[in-house]
Structures are given as structure tokens and as C-alpha cells.
């Protein structure tokens, strides 16, 4: 069982450890964060940005914690568009040691409840590299349907990858 918590200053030590411990794992799958993110003040700045975005309702970042309170991942709703769209984009990352335990599936389910419930959104979009079978499965098991593909649109290291685009709508929409 997992829980989601908005990112806050009290999470700094856990968040720093999570990001540093999983840096190589994440960077092998998605583009690297800038080096300044890991430098003194970088994660603090990222937390402050997350708080401003939440206050402005342009994005909501959550930490994923297990029953014992351990930080196992992050999940966010970004690029929130209210007028005319009521939509956002989903992103998440699970710690390397926690992969394969169903955390991503459960965290996406929980964040969709927040998105379609208290946040009042009606559409959540997500994208995944065409070769990322795990993320594709997580999205599909949470009711996302594929609506598009862009070819050679994402460069990871020296390789160009296709991206798949997914959407999930609020129940009854």
C-alpha cells in the first residue's frame, strides 16, 4: 500500500538521497537532469519551484511512500491547463530497487483519483518511449489508451526513439 504526499521542504534529505541514489538508473532511461540540480541548493530550488507551481495550480508533484514511510518514487501532474482543456501531463519515476513491485501502477491509480477528484481535471495525458514496455503496461492497466506516435522524436544518448502518446479521461467523460 502506498500514499502520495505533496513535495515539501521537510522532504529534502529523503529527496536528495532518492535522486542521488537513483541518478544513473534514471539517466539510462530518460534525459539527465542538469548538473546544477545535484549541486548545493539545486534540490532545494526544485522543491521551491514545486511549491510555487502547486500554489498556482500549474503543476502538482507528489512523493510516493510505502507503508513504512520510505520514499519509493515520485509522480507529478504537470502542464495543467484549466480553461477549455482541464488537462495535464503525467510523469513518474520509481526507485531502481523498488521496480517490479507494482508501485508505479498503484501510484498512477492514486494520482488519477486526485486528478479527477479534488483537482477537477477531466483528461490526463502521458507519453512513453515505444520500447518502454513497463511504463506502457502501467498506463494501459490504469485505463490509458494510446492516441498517437511520433517517430524518432526523442534522443536518449545517441539514439533516436519513438514516443507513444496516451490519454485517460475522468469517469463519465
Coordinates of N, CA and C in Angstrom, one line a residue:
X1 N 0.8 -1.2 0.0 CA 0.0 0.0 0.0 C 0.9 1.2 0.0
X2 N 0.5 2.2 -0.8 CA 1.3 3.4 -1.0 C 0.5 4.6 -0.6
X3 N 1.2 5.7 -0.4 CA 0.5 7.0 -0.2 C 1.3 8.1 -0.9
X4 N 0.6 9.1 -1.3 CA 1.1 10.3 -2.0 C 1.2 11.5 -1.1
X5 N 2.3 12.2 -1.2 CA 2.5 13.4 -0.3 C 3.0 14.5 -1.2
X6 N 2.4 15.7 -1.1 CA 3.0 16.9 -1.9 C 4.4 17.1 -1.4
X7 N 5.3 17.4 -2.4 CA 6.7 17.7 -2.1 C 6.8 18.9 -1.1
X8 N 7.6 18.8 -0.1 CA 7.8 20.0 0.8 C 9.2 20.0 1.3
X9 N 9.5 21.1 2.0 CA 10.9 21.3 2.5 C 11.3 20.2 3.4
X10 N 10.4 19.6 4.2 CA 10.7 18.6 5.2 C 11.2 17.3 4.5
X11 N 11.0 17.2 3.2 CA 11.4 16.0 2.4 C 12.8 16.1 1.9
X12 N 13.5 17.2 2.1 CA 14.8 17.5 1.5 C 15.8 16.3 1.6
X13 N 16.0 15.8 2.8 CA 17.0 14.8 2.9 C 16.6 13.5 2.2
X14 N 15.4 13.1 2.3 CA 14.9 11.9 1.6 C 14.9 12.1 0.1
X15 N 14.5 13.3 -0.3 CA 14.5 13.5 -1.8 C 15.9 13.5 -2.4
X16 N 16.9 14.2 -1.7 CA 18.3 14.2 -2.1 C 18.8 12.8 -2.2
X17 N 18.6 12.0 -1.2 CA 19.1 10.6 -1.2 C 18.4 9.8 -2.4
X18 N 17.1 10.0 -2.5 CA 16.4 9.3 -3.6 C 17.0 9.6 -5.0
X19 N 17.2 10.9 -5.2 CA 17.7 11.4 -6.5 C 19.1 11.0 -6.8
X20 N 20.0 11.1 -5.8 CA 21.4 10.8 -5.9 C 21.5 9.3 -6.1
X21 N 20.9 8.5 -5.3 CA 21.0 7.0 -5.3 C 20.5 6.4 -6.6
X22 N 19.5 7.1 -7.3 CA 18.9 6.6 -8.5 C 19.3 7.3 -9.8
X23 N 20.2 8.2 -9.6 CA 20.6 9.1 -10.8 C 21.0 8.3 -12.0
X24 N 21.9 7.4 -11.9 CA 22.4 6.6 -13.0 C 21.3 5.7 -13.6
X25 N 20.5 5.2 -12.8 CA 19.3 4.4 -13.2 C 18.4 5.2 -14.1
X26 N 18.0 6.4 -13.6 CA 17.1 7.3 -14.3 C 17.7 7.8 -15.6
X27 N 19.0 8.2 -15.5 CA 19.7 8.7 -16.7 C 19.9 7.7 -17.8
X28 N 19.8 6.5 -17.5 CA 19.9 5.4 -18.5 C 18.5 5.3 -19.3
X29 N 17.5 5.9 -18.7 CA 16.1 5.7 -19.3 C 15.5 7.0 -19.8
X30 N 15.9 8.1 -19.2 CA 15.4 9.4 -19.6 C 16.5 10.4 -19.6
X31 N 16.3 11.6 -20.2 CA 17.4 12.6 -20.3 C 17.8 13.0 -18.9
X32 N 19.0 13.3 -18.7 CA 19.6 13.7 -17.4 C 19.1 15.0 -17.0
X33 N 19.0 15.2 -15.7 CA 18.7 16.5 -15.1 C 20.0 17.3 -15.2
X34 N 20.0 18.6 -15.2 CA 21.2 19.4 -15.3 C 22.0 19.1 -14.0
X35 N 23.3 19.2 -14.2 CA 24.2 19.0 -13.0 C 23.9 19.9 -11.9
X36 N 23.4 21.1 -12.2 CA 23.0 22.1 -11.1 C 21.9 21.6 -10.2
X37 N 21.1 20.6 -10.7 CA 20.1 20.0 -9.8 C 20.7 19.3 -8.6
X38 N 21.9 18.7 -8.8 CA 22.5 17.9 -7.8 C 23.5 18.7 -7.0
X39 N 23.8 20.0 -7.4 CA 24.7 20.8 -6.7 C 24.0 21.4 -5.4
X40 N 24.8 22.1 -4.6 CA 24.2 22.7 -3.4 C 23.1 23.7 -3.8
X41 N 22.0 23.5 -3.2 CA 20.8 24.4 -3.4 C 19.9 23.9 -4.6
X42 N 20.4 22.9 -5.4 CA 19.6 22.5 -6.5 C 18.3 21.8 -6.2
X43 N 18.3 20.9 -5.3 CA 17.1 20.2 -4.9 C 16.2 21.1 -4.1
X44 N 16.8 22.0 -3.3 CA 16.0 23.0 -2.5 C 15.3 23.9 -3.5
X45 N 15.9 24.3 -4.6 CA 15.3 25.1 -5.6 C 14.2 24.4 -6.3
X46 N 14.4 23.1 -6.6 CA 13.3 22.3 -7.2 C 12.1 22.2 -6.3
X47 N 12.3 22.0 -5.0 CA 11.2 21.9 -4.1 C 10.4 23.3 -4.0
X48 N 11.2 24.4 -4.0 CA 10.5 25.7 -4.0 C 9.7 25.9 -5.3
X49 N 10.2 25.5 -6.4 CA 9.5 25.5 -7.7 C 8.2 24.7 -7.6
X50 N 8.4 23.5 -7.1 CA 7.2 22.6 -7.0 C 6.1 23.3 -6.1
X51 N 6.5 23.9 -5.0 CA 5.5 24.6 -4.2 C 4.8 25.7 -4.9
X52 N 5.6 26.5 -5.6 CA 5.0 27.6 -6.4 C 4.1 27.1 -7.4
X53 N 4.4 26.1 -8.1 CA 3.5 25.5 -9.2 C 2.2 25.0 -8.5
X54 N 2.3 24.3 -7.4 CA 1.1 23.8 -6.7 C 0.3 25.0 -6.3
X55 N 0.9 26.1 -5.7 CA 0.1 27.2 -5.3 C -0.6 27.9 -6.5
X56 N 0.1 27.9 -7.7 CA -0.5 28.5 -8.9 C -1.4 27.5 -9.6
X57 N -1.5 26.3 -9.2 CA -2.2 25.2 -9.8 C -1.8 25.0 -11.3
X58 N -0.5 25.1 -11.5 CA 0.1 24.7 -12.8 C 0.8 23.4 -12.8
X59 N 1.0 22.8 -11.6 CA 1.6 21.5 -11.5 C 1.5 21.0 -10.1
X60 N 1.5 19.7 -9.9 CA 1.4 19.1 -8.6 C 2.4 17.9 -8.5
X61 N 3.4 18.0 -7.7 CA 4.4 17.0 -7.5 C 4.1 16.2 -6.2
X62 N 4.2 14.9 -6.2 CA 4.0 14.1 -5.1 C 5.1 13.1 -4.9
X63 N 5.4 12.9 -3.6 CA 6.4 11.8 -3.3 C 5.5 10.5 -3.0
X64 N 6.0 9.4 -3.4 CA 5.4 8.1 -3.2 C 6.1 7.4 -2.1
X65 N 5.3 7.1 -1.0 CA 5.9 6.5 0.1 C 5.2 5.2 0.4
X66 N 5.9 4.2 0.9 CA 5.3 2.9 1.3 C 4.8 3.0 2.7
X67 N 4.2 1.9 3.2 CA 3.6 1.9 4.5 C 4.6 2.3 5.6
X68 N 5.8 1.9 5.4 CA 6.8 2.3 6.5 C 7.3 3.7 6.3
X69 N 6.8 4.4 5.3 CA 7.2 5.8 5.1 C 8.4 6.0 4.2
X70 N 9.0 5.0 3.7 CA 10.1 5.1 2.8 C 9.7 5.7 1.5
X71 N 10.6 6.5 1.0 CA 10.4 7.2 -0.3 C 10.7 6.2 -1.4
X72 N 9.7 5.8 -2.2 CA 10.0 4.8 -3.3 C 9.8 5.4 -4.7
X73 N 9.3 6.6 -4.8 CA 9.2 7.2 -6.1 C 8.6 8.6 -6.0
X74 N 8.5 9.1 -7.2 CA 7.9 10.5 -7.4 C 6.8 10.4 -8.5
X75 N 5.8 11.2 -8.4 CA 4.8 11.3 -9.5 C 4.3 12.7 -9.6
X76 N 4.1 13.2 -10.8 CA 3.6 14.6 -10.9 C 2.6 14.7 -12.0
X77 N 1.8 15.8 -11.8 CA 0.9 16.2 -12.8 C 1.4 17.6 -13.2
X78 N 1.8 17.7 -14.4 CA 2.4 19.0 -14.9 C 1.7 19.6 -16.1
X79 N 2.1 20.8 -16.4 CA 1.5 21.5 -17.6 C -0.1 21.5 -17.5
X80 N -0.6 21.8 -16.3 CA -2.0 21.9 -16.1 C -2.6 23.0 -16.9
X81 N -3.6 22.7 -17.7 CA -4.3 23.7 -18.5 C -5.8 23.6 -18.0
X82 N -6.3 24.7 -17.5 CA -7.6 24.8 -17.0 C -8.6 25.2 -18.0
X83 N -8.5 26.4 -18.4 CA -9.6 27.0 -19.4 C -9.6 26.1 -20.7
X84 N -10.7 25.7 -21.0 CA -11.0 24.9 -22.2 C -10.5 23.5 -22.2
X85 N -9.5 23.1 -21.4 CA -8.9 21.8 -21.5 C -9.1 21.0 -20.2
X86 N -8.9 21.5 -19.1 CA -8.9 20.8 -17.8 C -8.1 19.5 -17.9
X87 N -6.8 19.7 -18.3 CA -6.0 18.6 -18.6 C -4.6 18.8 -18.0
X88 N -3.8 17.8 -18.0 CA -2.4 17.8 -17.5 C -1.6 16.7 -18.1
X89 N -0.3 16.7 -17.8 CA 0.5 15.6 -18.3 C 1.1 14.9 -17.0
X90 N 1.1 13.6 -17.1 CA 1.5 12.7 -16.0 C 3.0 12.3 -16.2
X91 N 3.8 12.3 -15.2 CA 5.1 11.8 -15.2 C 5.4 11.1 -13.9
X92 N 6.3 10.1 -13.9 CA 6.6 9.4 -12.6 C 8.0 8.7 -12.8
X93 N 8.6 8.4 -11.6 CA 9.8 7.6 -11.6 C 9.8 6.9 -10.3
X94 N 10.2 5.6 -10.4 CA 10.2 4.7 -9.3 C 11.7 4.3 -9.0
X95 N 12.1 4.3 -7.8 CA 13.5 3.9 -7.4 C 13.9 2.6 -8.0
X96 N 15.1 2.4 -8.4 CA 15.6 1.2 -9.0 C 15.3 0.0 -8.2
X97 N 15.5 0.0 -6.9 CA 15.3 -1.1 -6.0 C 13.8 -1.4 -5.8
X98 N 13.0 -0.5 -6.2 CA 11.5 -0.7 -6.0 C 10.8 -1.1 -7.3
X99 N 11.5 -1.1 -8.4 CA 10.9 -1.5 -9.7 C 10.4 -3.0 -9.6
X100 N 9.3 -3.2 -10.3 CA 8.7 -4.5 -10.4 C 7.9 -4.9 -9.3
X101 N 7.6 -4.0 -8.4 CA 6.7 -4.3 -7.2 C 5.3 -3.8 -7.3
X102 N 5.0 -3.2 -8.4 CA 3.6 -2.7 -8.6 C 3.4 -1.3 -8.1
X103 N 4.5 -0.6 -7.7 CA 4.4 0.7 -7.1 C 3.9 1.7 -8.2
X104 N 4.4 1.6 -9.4 CA 4.0 2.6 -10.5 C 2.6 2.4 -10.7
X105 N 2.1 1.2 -10.9 CA 0.7 1.0 -11.2 C -0.2 1.6 -10.1
X106 N 0.1 1.4 -8.8 CA -0.7 1.9 -7.7 C -0.5 3.4 -7.6
X107 N 0.6 3.9 -7.8 CA 0.8 5.4 -7.7 C 0.0 6.1 -8.8
X108 N 0.0 5.6 -10.0 CA -0.7 6.2 -11.1 C -2.2 6.1 -10.7
X109 N -2.7 5.0 -10.2 CA -4.1 4.9 -9.8 C -4.4 6.0 -8.8
X110 N -3.5 6.2 -7.8 CA -3.8 7.2 -6.7 C -3.8 8.6 -7.3
X111 N -2.8 8.9 -8.2 CA -2.7 10.3 -8.7 C -3.9 10.6 -9.6
X112 N -4.4 9.5 -10.3 CA -5.6 9.7 -11.1 C -6.8 10.1 -10.3
X113 N -6.9 9.4 -9.1 CA -8.0 9.8 -8.2 C -7.9 11.2 -7.8
X114 N -6.7 11.7 -7.5 CA -6.5 13.1 -7.1 C -6.9 14.0 -8.3
X115 N -6.4 13.7 -9.5 CA -6.6 14.5 -10.7 C -8.1 14.6 -11.0
X116 N -8.8 13.5 -11.0 CA -10.2 13.5 -11.4 C -11.1 13.9 -10.2
X117 N -10.6 13.8 -9.0 CA -11.4 14.2 -7.8 C -11.1 15.6 -7.4
X118 N -10.2 15.8 -6.4 CA -10.0 17.1 -5.8 C -9.5 18.1 -6.8
X119 N -8.8 17.8 -7.8 CA -8.2 18.7 -8.8 C -9.2 19.1 -9.9
X120 N -10.2 18.2 -10.1 CA -11.3 18.5 -11.1 C -10.8 18.5 -12.5
X121 N -9.8 17.7 -12.8 CA -9.3 17.6 -14.2 C -10.2 16.6 -14.9
X122 N -10.2 16.6 -16.2 CA -11.0 15.7 -17.0 C -10.2 14.8 -17.9
X123 N -8.9 15.2 -18.1 CA -8.1 14.5 -19.1 C -6.6 14.5 -18.6
X124 N -6.0 13.3 -18.5 CA -4.6 13.2 -18.2 C -3.9 12.6 -19.3
X125 N -2.8 13.2 -19.8 CA -2.0 12.7 -20.9 C -0.7 12.1 -20.3
X126 N -0.1 11.2 -21.0 CA 1.2 10.6 -20.7 C 1.9 10.2 -22.0
X127 N 3.2 10.1 -21.9 CA 3.9 9.6 -23.0 C 5.0 8.6 -22.5
X128 N 5.3 7.7 -23.4 CA 6.3 6.7 -23.0 C 7.1 6.3 -24.3
X129 N 8.4 6.0 -24.1 CA 9.2 5.6 -25.2 C 8.6 4.3 -25.7
X130 N 8.6 4.1 -27.0 CA 7.9 2.9 -27.6 C 8.5 1.6 -27.1
X131 N 9.8 1.6 -26.7 CA 10.4 0.4 -26.2 C 10.3 0.2 -24.7
X132 N 9.6 1.1 -24.0 CA 9.4 1.0 -22.5 C 8.2 0.2 -22.2
X133 N 8.2 -1.1 -22.3 CA 7.1 -1.9 -22.1 C 6.5 -1.8 -20.7
X134 N 7.3 -1.6 -19.7 CA 6.8 -1.5 -18.3 C 5.9 -0.3 -18.2
X135 N 6.4 0.9 -18.6 CA 5.5 2.1 -18.5 C 4.3 2.0 -19.3
X136 N 4.4 1.4 -20.5 CA 3.2 1.2 -21.4 C 2.2 0.4 -20.6
X137 N 2.6 -0.7 -20.0 CA 1.7 -1.6 -19.3 C 1.1 -0.9 -18.1
X138 N 1.9 -0.1 -17.4 CA 1.3 0.7 -16.2 C 0.2 1.6 -16.7
X139 N 0.4 2.3 -17.8 CA -0.6 3.2 -18.3 C -1.8 2.5 -18.7
X140 N -1.6 1.4 -19.5 CA -2.8 0.7 -20.0 C -3.6 0.1 -18.9
X141 N -2.9 -0.4 -17.8 CA -3.6 -1.0 -16.7 C -4.4 0.0 -15.9
X142 N -4.1 1.3 -16.1 CA -4.8 2.3 -15.4 C -5.8 3.0 -16.3
X143 N -6.1 2.4 -17.4 CA -7.2 3.0 -18.3 C -6.7 3.9 -19.3
X144 N -5.4 4.1 -19.5 CA -4.9 5.0 -20.6 C -5.1 4.3 -21.9
X145 N -5.4 5.0 -22.9 CA -5.4 4.5 -24.3 C -4.4 5.3 -25.1
X146 N -3.8 4.6 -26.1 CA -2.9 5.2 -26.9 C -3.6 6.0 -28.0
X147 N -3.1 7.3 -28.3 CA -3.8 8.1 -29.3 C -2.8 8.6 -30.3
X148 N -1.5 8.2 -30.2 CA -0.6 8.7 -31.2 C 0.8 8.2 -31.0
X149 N 1.6 8.5 -32.1 CA 3.0 8.1 -32.0 C 3.8 9.1 -32.8
X150 N 4.9 9.5 -32.3 CA 5.8 10.3 -33.1 C 7.1 9.5 -33.3
X151 N 7.6 9.5 -34.5 CA 8.8 8.7 -34.8 C 10.1 9.6 -34.6
X152 N 11.1 8.9 -34.1 CA 12.4 9.5 -33.9 C 12.3 10.9 -33.3
X153 N 11.5 11.0 -32.3 CA 11.2 12.3 -31.7 C 11.9 12.6 -30.4
X154 N 12.6 11.6 -29.8 CA 13.2 11.7 -28.5 C 14.6 11.1 -28.6
X155 N 15.6 11.9 -28.2 CA 17.0 11.4 -28.3 C 17.5 11.1 -26.9
X156 N 17.9 9.8 -26.7 CA 18.5 9.4 -25.4 C 19.8 8.9 -25.7
X157 N 20.8 9.5 -25.1 CA 22.2 9.3 -25.5 C 22.4 9.6 -27.0
X158 N 22.8 8.7 -27.8 CA 23.0 8.9 -29.2 C 21.9 8.3 -30.1
X159 N 20.9 7.7 -29.4 CA 19.8 7.0 -30.2 C 18.5 7.8 -30.2
X160 N 17.9 7.8 -31.4 CA 16.6 8.4 -31.5 C 15.5 7.4 -31.2
X161 N 14.5 7.8 -30.5 CA 13.4 6.9 -30.0 C 12.1 7.4 -30.5
X162 N 11.1 6.5 -30.7 CA 9.8 6.9 -31.0 C 9.1 7.1 -29.6
X163 N 8.1 8.0 -29.6 CA 7.3 8.2 -28.4 C 5.9 7.8 -28.7
X164 N 5.2 7.2 -27.7 CA 3.8 6.9 -27.8 C 3.1 7.9 -26.8
X165 N 1.9 8.3 -27.3 CA 1.1 9.2 -26.5 C -0.2 8.6 -26.0
X166 N -0.5 8.8 -24.8 CA -1.7 8.2 -24.1 C -2.6 9.2 -23.5
X167 N -3.8 8.9 -23.3 CA -4.7 9.7 -22.5 C -5.6 8.9 -21.7
X168 N -6.1 9.5 -20.6 CA -7.1 8.9 -19.7 C -8.1 9.9 -19.3
X169 N -9.3 9.6 -19.4 CA -10.4 10.6 -19.1 C -11.1 10.3 -17.8
X170 N -11.5 11.3 -17.1 CA -12.3 11.1 -15.9 C -13.5 10.2 -16.2
X171 N -13.8 9.4 -15.2 CA -15.0 8.5 -15.4 C -16.2 9.4 -15.8
X172 N -16.9 8.8 -16.8 CA -18.1 9.5 -17.3 C -17.9 10.7 -18.3
X173 N -16.6 10.9 -18.6 CA -16.3 12.0 -19.5 C -16.0 11.5 -20.9

